[in-house]
Short mmCIF file of C-alpha atoms in Angstrom, two decimals:
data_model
loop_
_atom_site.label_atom_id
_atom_site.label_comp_id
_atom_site.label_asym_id
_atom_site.label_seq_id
_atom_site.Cartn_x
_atom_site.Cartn_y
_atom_site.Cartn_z
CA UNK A 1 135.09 45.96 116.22
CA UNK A 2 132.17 48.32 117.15
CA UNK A 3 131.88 49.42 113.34
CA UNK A 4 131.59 45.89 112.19
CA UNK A 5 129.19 44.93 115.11
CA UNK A 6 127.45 48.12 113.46
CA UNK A 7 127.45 47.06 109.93
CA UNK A 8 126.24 43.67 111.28
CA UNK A 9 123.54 45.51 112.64
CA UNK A 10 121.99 46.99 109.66
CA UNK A 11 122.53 44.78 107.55
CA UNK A 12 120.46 42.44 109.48
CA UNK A 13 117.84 45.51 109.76
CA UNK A 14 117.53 45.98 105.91
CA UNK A 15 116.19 42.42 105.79
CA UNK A 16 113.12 43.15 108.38
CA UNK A 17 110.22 43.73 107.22
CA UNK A 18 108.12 47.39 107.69
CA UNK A 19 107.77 49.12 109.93
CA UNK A 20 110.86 47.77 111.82
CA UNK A 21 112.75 47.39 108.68
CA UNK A 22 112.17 51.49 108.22
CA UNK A 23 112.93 52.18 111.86
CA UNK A 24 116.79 50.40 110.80
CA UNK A 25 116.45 52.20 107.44
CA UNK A 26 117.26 55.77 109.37
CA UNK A 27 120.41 54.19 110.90
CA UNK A 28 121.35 52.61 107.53
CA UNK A 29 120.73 55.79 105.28
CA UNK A 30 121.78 58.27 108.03
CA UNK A 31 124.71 59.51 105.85
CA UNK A 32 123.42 59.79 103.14
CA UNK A 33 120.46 61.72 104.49
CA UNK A 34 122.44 64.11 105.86
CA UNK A 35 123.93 64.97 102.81
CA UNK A 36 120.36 65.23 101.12
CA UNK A 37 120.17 67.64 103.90
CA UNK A 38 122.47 69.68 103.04
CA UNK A 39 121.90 69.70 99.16
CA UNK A 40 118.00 70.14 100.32
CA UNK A 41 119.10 73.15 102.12
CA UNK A 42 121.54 74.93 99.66
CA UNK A 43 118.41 74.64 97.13
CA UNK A 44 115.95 76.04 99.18
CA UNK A 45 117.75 78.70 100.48
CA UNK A 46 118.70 79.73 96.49
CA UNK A 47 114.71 79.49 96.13
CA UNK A 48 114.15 81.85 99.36
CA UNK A 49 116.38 84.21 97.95
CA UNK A 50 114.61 84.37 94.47
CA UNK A 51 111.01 84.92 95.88
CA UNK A 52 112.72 87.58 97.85
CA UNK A 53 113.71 89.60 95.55
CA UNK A 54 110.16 89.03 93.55
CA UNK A 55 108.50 90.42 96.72
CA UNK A 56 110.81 93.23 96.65
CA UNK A 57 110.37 94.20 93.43
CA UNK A 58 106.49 93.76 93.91
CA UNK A 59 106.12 96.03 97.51
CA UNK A 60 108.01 98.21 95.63
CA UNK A 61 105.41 98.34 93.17
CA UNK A 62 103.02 99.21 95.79
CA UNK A 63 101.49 94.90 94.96
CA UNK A 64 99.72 92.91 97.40
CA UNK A 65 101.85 89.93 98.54
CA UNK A 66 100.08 86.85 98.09
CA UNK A 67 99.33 84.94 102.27
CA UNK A 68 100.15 81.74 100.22
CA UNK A 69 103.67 83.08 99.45
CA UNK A 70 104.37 85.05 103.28
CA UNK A 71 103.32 81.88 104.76
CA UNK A 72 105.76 79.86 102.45
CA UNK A 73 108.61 82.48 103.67
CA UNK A 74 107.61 81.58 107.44
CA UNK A 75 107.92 78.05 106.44
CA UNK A 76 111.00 77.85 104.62
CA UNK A 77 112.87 80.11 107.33
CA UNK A 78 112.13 77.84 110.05
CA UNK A 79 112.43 74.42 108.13
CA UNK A 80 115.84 75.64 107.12
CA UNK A 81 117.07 76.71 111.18
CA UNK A 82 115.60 73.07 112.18
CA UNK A 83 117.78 71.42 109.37
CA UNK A 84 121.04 73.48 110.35
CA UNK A 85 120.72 73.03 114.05
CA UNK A 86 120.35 68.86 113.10
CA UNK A 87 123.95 69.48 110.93
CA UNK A 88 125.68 71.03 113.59
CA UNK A 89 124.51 68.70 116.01
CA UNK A 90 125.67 65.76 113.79
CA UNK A 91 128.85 67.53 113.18
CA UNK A 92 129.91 68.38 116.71
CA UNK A 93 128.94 64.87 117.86
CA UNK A 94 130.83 62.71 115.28
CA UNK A 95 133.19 61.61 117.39
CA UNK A 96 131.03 59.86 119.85
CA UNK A 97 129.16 57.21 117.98
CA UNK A 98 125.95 56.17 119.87
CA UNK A 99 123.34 53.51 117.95
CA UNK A 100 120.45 55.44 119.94
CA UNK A 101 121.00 58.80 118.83
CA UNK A 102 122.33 58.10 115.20
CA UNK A 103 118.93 56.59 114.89
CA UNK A 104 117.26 59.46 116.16
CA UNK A 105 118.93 62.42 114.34
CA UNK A 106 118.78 59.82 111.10
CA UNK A 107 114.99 59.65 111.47
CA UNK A 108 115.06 63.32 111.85
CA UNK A 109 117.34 64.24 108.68
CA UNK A 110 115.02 61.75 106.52
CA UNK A 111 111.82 63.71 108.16
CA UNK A 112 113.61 66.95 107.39
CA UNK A 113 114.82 65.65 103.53
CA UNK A 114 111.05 65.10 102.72
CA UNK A 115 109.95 68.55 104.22
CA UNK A 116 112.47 70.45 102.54
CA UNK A 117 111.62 68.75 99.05
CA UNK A 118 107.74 69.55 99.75
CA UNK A 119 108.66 73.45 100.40
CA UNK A 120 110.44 73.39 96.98
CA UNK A 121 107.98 71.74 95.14
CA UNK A 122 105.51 74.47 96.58
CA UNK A 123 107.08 77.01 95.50
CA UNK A 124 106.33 76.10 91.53
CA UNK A 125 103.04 76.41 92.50
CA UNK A 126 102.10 79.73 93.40
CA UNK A 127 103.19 80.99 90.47
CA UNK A 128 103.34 85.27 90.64
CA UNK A 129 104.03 86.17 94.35
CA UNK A 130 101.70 89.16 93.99
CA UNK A 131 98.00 90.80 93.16
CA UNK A 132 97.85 93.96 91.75
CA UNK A 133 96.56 96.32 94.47
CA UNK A 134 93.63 99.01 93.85
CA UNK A 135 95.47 102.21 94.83
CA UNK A 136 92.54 104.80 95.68
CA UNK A 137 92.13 106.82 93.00
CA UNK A 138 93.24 110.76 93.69
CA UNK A 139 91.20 112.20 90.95
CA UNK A 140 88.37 111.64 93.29
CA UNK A 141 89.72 113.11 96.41
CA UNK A 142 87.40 116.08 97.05
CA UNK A 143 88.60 117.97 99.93
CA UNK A 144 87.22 121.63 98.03
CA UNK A 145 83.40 120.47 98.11
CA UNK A 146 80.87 122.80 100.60
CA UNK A 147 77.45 121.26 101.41
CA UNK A 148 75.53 124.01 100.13
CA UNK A 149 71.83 123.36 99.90
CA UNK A 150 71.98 124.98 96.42
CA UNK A 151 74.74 122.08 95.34
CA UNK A 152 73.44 119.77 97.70
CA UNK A 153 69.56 119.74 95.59
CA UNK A 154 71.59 119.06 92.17
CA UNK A 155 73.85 116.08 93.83
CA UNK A 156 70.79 114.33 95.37
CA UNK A 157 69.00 115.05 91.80
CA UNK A 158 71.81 113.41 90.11
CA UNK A 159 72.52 110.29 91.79
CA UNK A 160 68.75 109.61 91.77
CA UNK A 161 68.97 109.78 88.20
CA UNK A 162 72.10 107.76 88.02
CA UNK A 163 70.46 105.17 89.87
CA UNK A 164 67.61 104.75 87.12
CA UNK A 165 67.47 102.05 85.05
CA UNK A 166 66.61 103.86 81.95
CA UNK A 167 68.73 107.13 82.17
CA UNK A 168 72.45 105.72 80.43
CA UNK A 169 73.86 109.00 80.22
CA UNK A 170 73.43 111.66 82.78
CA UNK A 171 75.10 116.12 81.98
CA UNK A 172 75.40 118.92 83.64
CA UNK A 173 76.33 122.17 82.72
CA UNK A 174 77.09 125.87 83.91
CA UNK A 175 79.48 128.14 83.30
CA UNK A 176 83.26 127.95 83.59
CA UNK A 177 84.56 127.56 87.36
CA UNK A 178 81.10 127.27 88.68
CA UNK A 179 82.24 124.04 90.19
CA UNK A 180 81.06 121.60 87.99
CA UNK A 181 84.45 119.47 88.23
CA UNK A 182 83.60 119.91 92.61
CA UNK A 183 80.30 118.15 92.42
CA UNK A 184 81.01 115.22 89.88
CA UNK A 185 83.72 114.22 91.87
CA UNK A 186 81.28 114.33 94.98
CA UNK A 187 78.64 112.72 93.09
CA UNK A 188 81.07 110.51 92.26
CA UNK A 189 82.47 109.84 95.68
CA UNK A 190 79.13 109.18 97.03
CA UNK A 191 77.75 107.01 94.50
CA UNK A 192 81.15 104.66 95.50
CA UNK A 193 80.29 104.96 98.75
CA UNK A 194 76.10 104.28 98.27
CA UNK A 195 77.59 101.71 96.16
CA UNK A 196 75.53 102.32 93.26
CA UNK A 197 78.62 101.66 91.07
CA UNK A 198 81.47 99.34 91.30
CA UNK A 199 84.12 101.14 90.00
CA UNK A 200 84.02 105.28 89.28
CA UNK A 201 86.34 106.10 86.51
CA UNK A 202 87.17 110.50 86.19
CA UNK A 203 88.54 111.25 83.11
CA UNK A 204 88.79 115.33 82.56
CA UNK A 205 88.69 116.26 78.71
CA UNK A 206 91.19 118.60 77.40
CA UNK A 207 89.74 121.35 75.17
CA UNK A 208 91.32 119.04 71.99
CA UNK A 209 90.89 115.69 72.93
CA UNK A 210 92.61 112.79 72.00
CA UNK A 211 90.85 109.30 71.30
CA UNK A 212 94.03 107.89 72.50
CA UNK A 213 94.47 109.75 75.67
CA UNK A 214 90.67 108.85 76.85
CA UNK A 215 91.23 105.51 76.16
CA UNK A 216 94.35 104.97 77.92
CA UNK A 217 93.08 107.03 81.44
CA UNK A 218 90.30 104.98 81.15
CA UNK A 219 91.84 101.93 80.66
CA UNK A 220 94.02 102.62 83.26
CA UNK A 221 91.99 103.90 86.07
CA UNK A 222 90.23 100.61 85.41
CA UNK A 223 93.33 98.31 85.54
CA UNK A 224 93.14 97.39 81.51
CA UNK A 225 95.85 96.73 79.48
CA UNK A 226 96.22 96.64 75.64
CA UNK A 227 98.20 94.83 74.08
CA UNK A 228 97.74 96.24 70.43
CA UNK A 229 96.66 99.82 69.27
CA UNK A 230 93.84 98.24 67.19
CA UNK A 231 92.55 96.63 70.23
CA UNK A 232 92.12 99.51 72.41
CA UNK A 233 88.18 100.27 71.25
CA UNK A 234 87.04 97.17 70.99
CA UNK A 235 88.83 95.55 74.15
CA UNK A 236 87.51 98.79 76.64
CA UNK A 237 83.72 98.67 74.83
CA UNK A 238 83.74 94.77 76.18
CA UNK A 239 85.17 95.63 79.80
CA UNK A 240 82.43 98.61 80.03
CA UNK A 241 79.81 96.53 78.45
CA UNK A 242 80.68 93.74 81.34
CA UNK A 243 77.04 92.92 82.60
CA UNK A 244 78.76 92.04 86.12
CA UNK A 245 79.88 94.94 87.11
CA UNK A 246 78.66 98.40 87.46
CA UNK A 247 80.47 101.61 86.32
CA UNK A 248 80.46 105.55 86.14
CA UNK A 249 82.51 107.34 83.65
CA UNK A 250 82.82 110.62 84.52
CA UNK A 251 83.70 112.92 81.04
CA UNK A 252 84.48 116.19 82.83
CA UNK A 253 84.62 119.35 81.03
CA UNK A 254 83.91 118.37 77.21
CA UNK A 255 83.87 121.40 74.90
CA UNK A 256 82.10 119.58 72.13
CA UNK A 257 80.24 116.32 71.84
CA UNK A 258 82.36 113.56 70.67
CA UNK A 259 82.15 109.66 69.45
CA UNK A 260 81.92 107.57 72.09
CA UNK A 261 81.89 104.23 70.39
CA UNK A 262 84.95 105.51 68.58
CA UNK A 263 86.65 105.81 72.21
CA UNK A 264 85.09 102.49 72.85
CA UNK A 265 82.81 103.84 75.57
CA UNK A 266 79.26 102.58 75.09
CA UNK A 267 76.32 104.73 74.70
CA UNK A 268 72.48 104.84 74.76
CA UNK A 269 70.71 101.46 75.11
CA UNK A 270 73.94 100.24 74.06
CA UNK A 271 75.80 100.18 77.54
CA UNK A 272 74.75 97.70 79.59
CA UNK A 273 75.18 98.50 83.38
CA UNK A 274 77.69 101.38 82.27
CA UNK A 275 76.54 105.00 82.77
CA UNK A 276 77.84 108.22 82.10
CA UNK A 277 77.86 112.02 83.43
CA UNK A 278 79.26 114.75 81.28
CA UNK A 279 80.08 118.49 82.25
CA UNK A 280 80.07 120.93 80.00
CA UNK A 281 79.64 125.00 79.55
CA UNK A 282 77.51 124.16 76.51
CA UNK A 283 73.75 123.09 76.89
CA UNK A 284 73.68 122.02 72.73
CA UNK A 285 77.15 119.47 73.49
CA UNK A 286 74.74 117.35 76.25
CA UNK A 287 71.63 117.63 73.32
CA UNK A 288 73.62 116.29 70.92
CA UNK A 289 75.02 113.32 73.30
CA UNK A 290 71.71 112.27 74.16
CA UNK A 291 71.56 113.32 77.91
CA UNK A 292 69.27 113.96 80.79
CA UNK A 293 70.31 117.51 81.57
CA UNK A 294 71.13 119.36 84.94
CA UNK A 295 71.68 122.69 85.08
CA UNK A 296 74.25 124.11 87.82
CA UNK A 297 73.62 128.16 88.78
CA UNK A 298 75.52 130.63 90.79
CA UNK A 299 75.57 130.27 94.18
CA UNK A 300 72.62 132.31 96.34
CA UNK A 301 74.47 135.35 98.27
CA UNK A 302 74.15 133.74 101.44
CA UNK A 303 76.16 130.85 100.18
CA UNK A 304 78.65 133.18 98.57
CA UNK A 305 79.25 134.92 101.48
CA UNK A 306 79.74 131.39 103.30
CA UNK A 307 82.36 130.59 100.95
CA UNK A 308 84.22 133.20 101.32
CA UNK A 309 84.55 133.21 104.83
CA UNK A 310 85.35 129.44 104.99
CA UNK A 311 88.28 130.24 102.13
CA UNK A 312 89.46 133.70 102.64
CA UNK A 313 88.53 134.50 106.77
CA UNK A 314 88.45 131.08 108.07
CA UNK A 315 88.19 132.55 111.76
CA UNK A 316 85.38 134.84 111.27
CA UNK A 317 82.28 135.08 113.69
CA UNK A 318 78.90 136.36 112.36
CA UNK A 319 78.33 136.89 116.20
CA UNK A 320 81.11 138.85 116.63
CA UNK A 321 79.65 141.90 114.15
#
């Protein structure tokens, strides 16, 4: 009797018009809803896992996770608890049919239905879960460099020459383990930080270098990928000859000059807002590449002797002698 006083009901309900005809709508589709639920759920929940294990596999690979896709997760965790606790509530009060609260939990599985559909559609829109993430570069970590006035006269000298518009290519030399490879990465570290350069790129030549190995630590410190060996000059001579951005290459320790356009590095007045700075032991290698020359000397004796109590007697006191 109740069931067909129900039916009755609805049926009468379906033939309103909006927006009571909706309001009897969640009574008449409140099956059916629920079990849209449930689908609704089973597929999202597949979808959770999925991005899951893509943000795994990305914080593994040290990746920035996208705010669009944690704030997705938040979303689809809590959508999913609101549309179990609405099944278990269904399910433990089956027995007990009341007109009231079917309408109520059937508005709230049809409200629930179109939320859970919105999350999935979502998720086909933020395509890759992650950003590659700059990892500071190590080759620039500098923890060996002493403020000496002598090497503190050649850094200043050198970034105001870097920061000239008409100096492209910037050298120094000295002799071997003078600390040439010391102050570029200083000079390097403080140009980043004066921000008279975008990006710094350190690259440190071996004594037979390999076209192929420059190109790929360059390409790499600067997040550049080929996809073809033929490509590799001509695709790193148009990031370096970006006119956006700003960039240092540092060519540390070159024994001989070498072709830069063959690397795919530009040179001259050829490099837009790309600079260089060479070390060498070899005046005639920084000649032949077209540079503004430094010179790096021994340290004075008073520095000498400063080094080698900061290295070798750490402790020491001057006023103790």
């Amino acid at each position: 009797m109740v069931e067909t006083v129900v039916t009755a009901v609805l049926e009468v309900g379906k033939s309103l018009a909006s927006p009571i005809g909706r309001q009897f709508m969640y009574l008449y589709n409140y099956r059916s809803n629920f079990e849209k639920m449930k689908k609704e759920v089973t597929k999202l929940k597949d979808a959770r896992d999925e991005v899951k294990d893509k943000v795994d596999a990305a914080v593994k690979n040290v990746e920035k996770i996208k705010h669009s896709v944690k704030d997705w997760q938040e979303n689809v965790n809590s959508t999913i608890d609101e549309a179990e606790k609405l099944i278990r509530k269904k399910e433990t009060s089956y027995r007990c049919f009341n007109l009231m609260t079917s309408y109520k939990n059937g508005r709230k599985a049809s409200k629930q239905v179109e939320a859970l559909s919105e999350l999935l559609k979502d998720k086909a829109t933020f395509g890759e879960v992650s950003l590659p993430t700059i990892i500071e570069d190590r080759r620039l970590i500098n923890n060996d460099y002493k403020a000496f006035e002598s090497r503190n006269a050649i850094l200043n000298d050198v970034l105001t020459a870097l920061n000239d518009d008409e100096r492209k290519t910037i050298g120094i030399y000295g002799m071997g383990g003078i600390g040439k490879t010391t102050l570029v990465k200083e000079i390097g570290n403080q140009a980043k930080k004066k921000q008279l350069f975008d990006e710094v790129v350190l690259v440190e030549v071996p004594q037979n270098p390999s076209t192929e190995r420059i190109q790929e630590e360059v390409a790499q410190q600067l997040g550049l990928k080929f996809d073809t060996e033929t490509e590799k000059a001509s695709k790193l001579y148009a990031r370096l000859n970006n006119k956006e951005k700003k960039i240092l290459i540092i060519l540390d320790n070159l024994w001989e000059a070498i072709d830069l356009k063959t690397i795919g590095i530009p040179d001259g007045d050829d490099n837009g807002r790309c600079k260089l700075l060479l070390t060498t032991r070899e005046r005639d290698v920084l000649l032949n590449m077209g540079s503004r020359i430094f010179q790096i000397d021994n340290l004075s004796e008073e520095e000498s002797w400063r080094l080698f109590k900061s290295t070798a007697w750490p402790d020491y006191d001057d006023d103790g002698i």
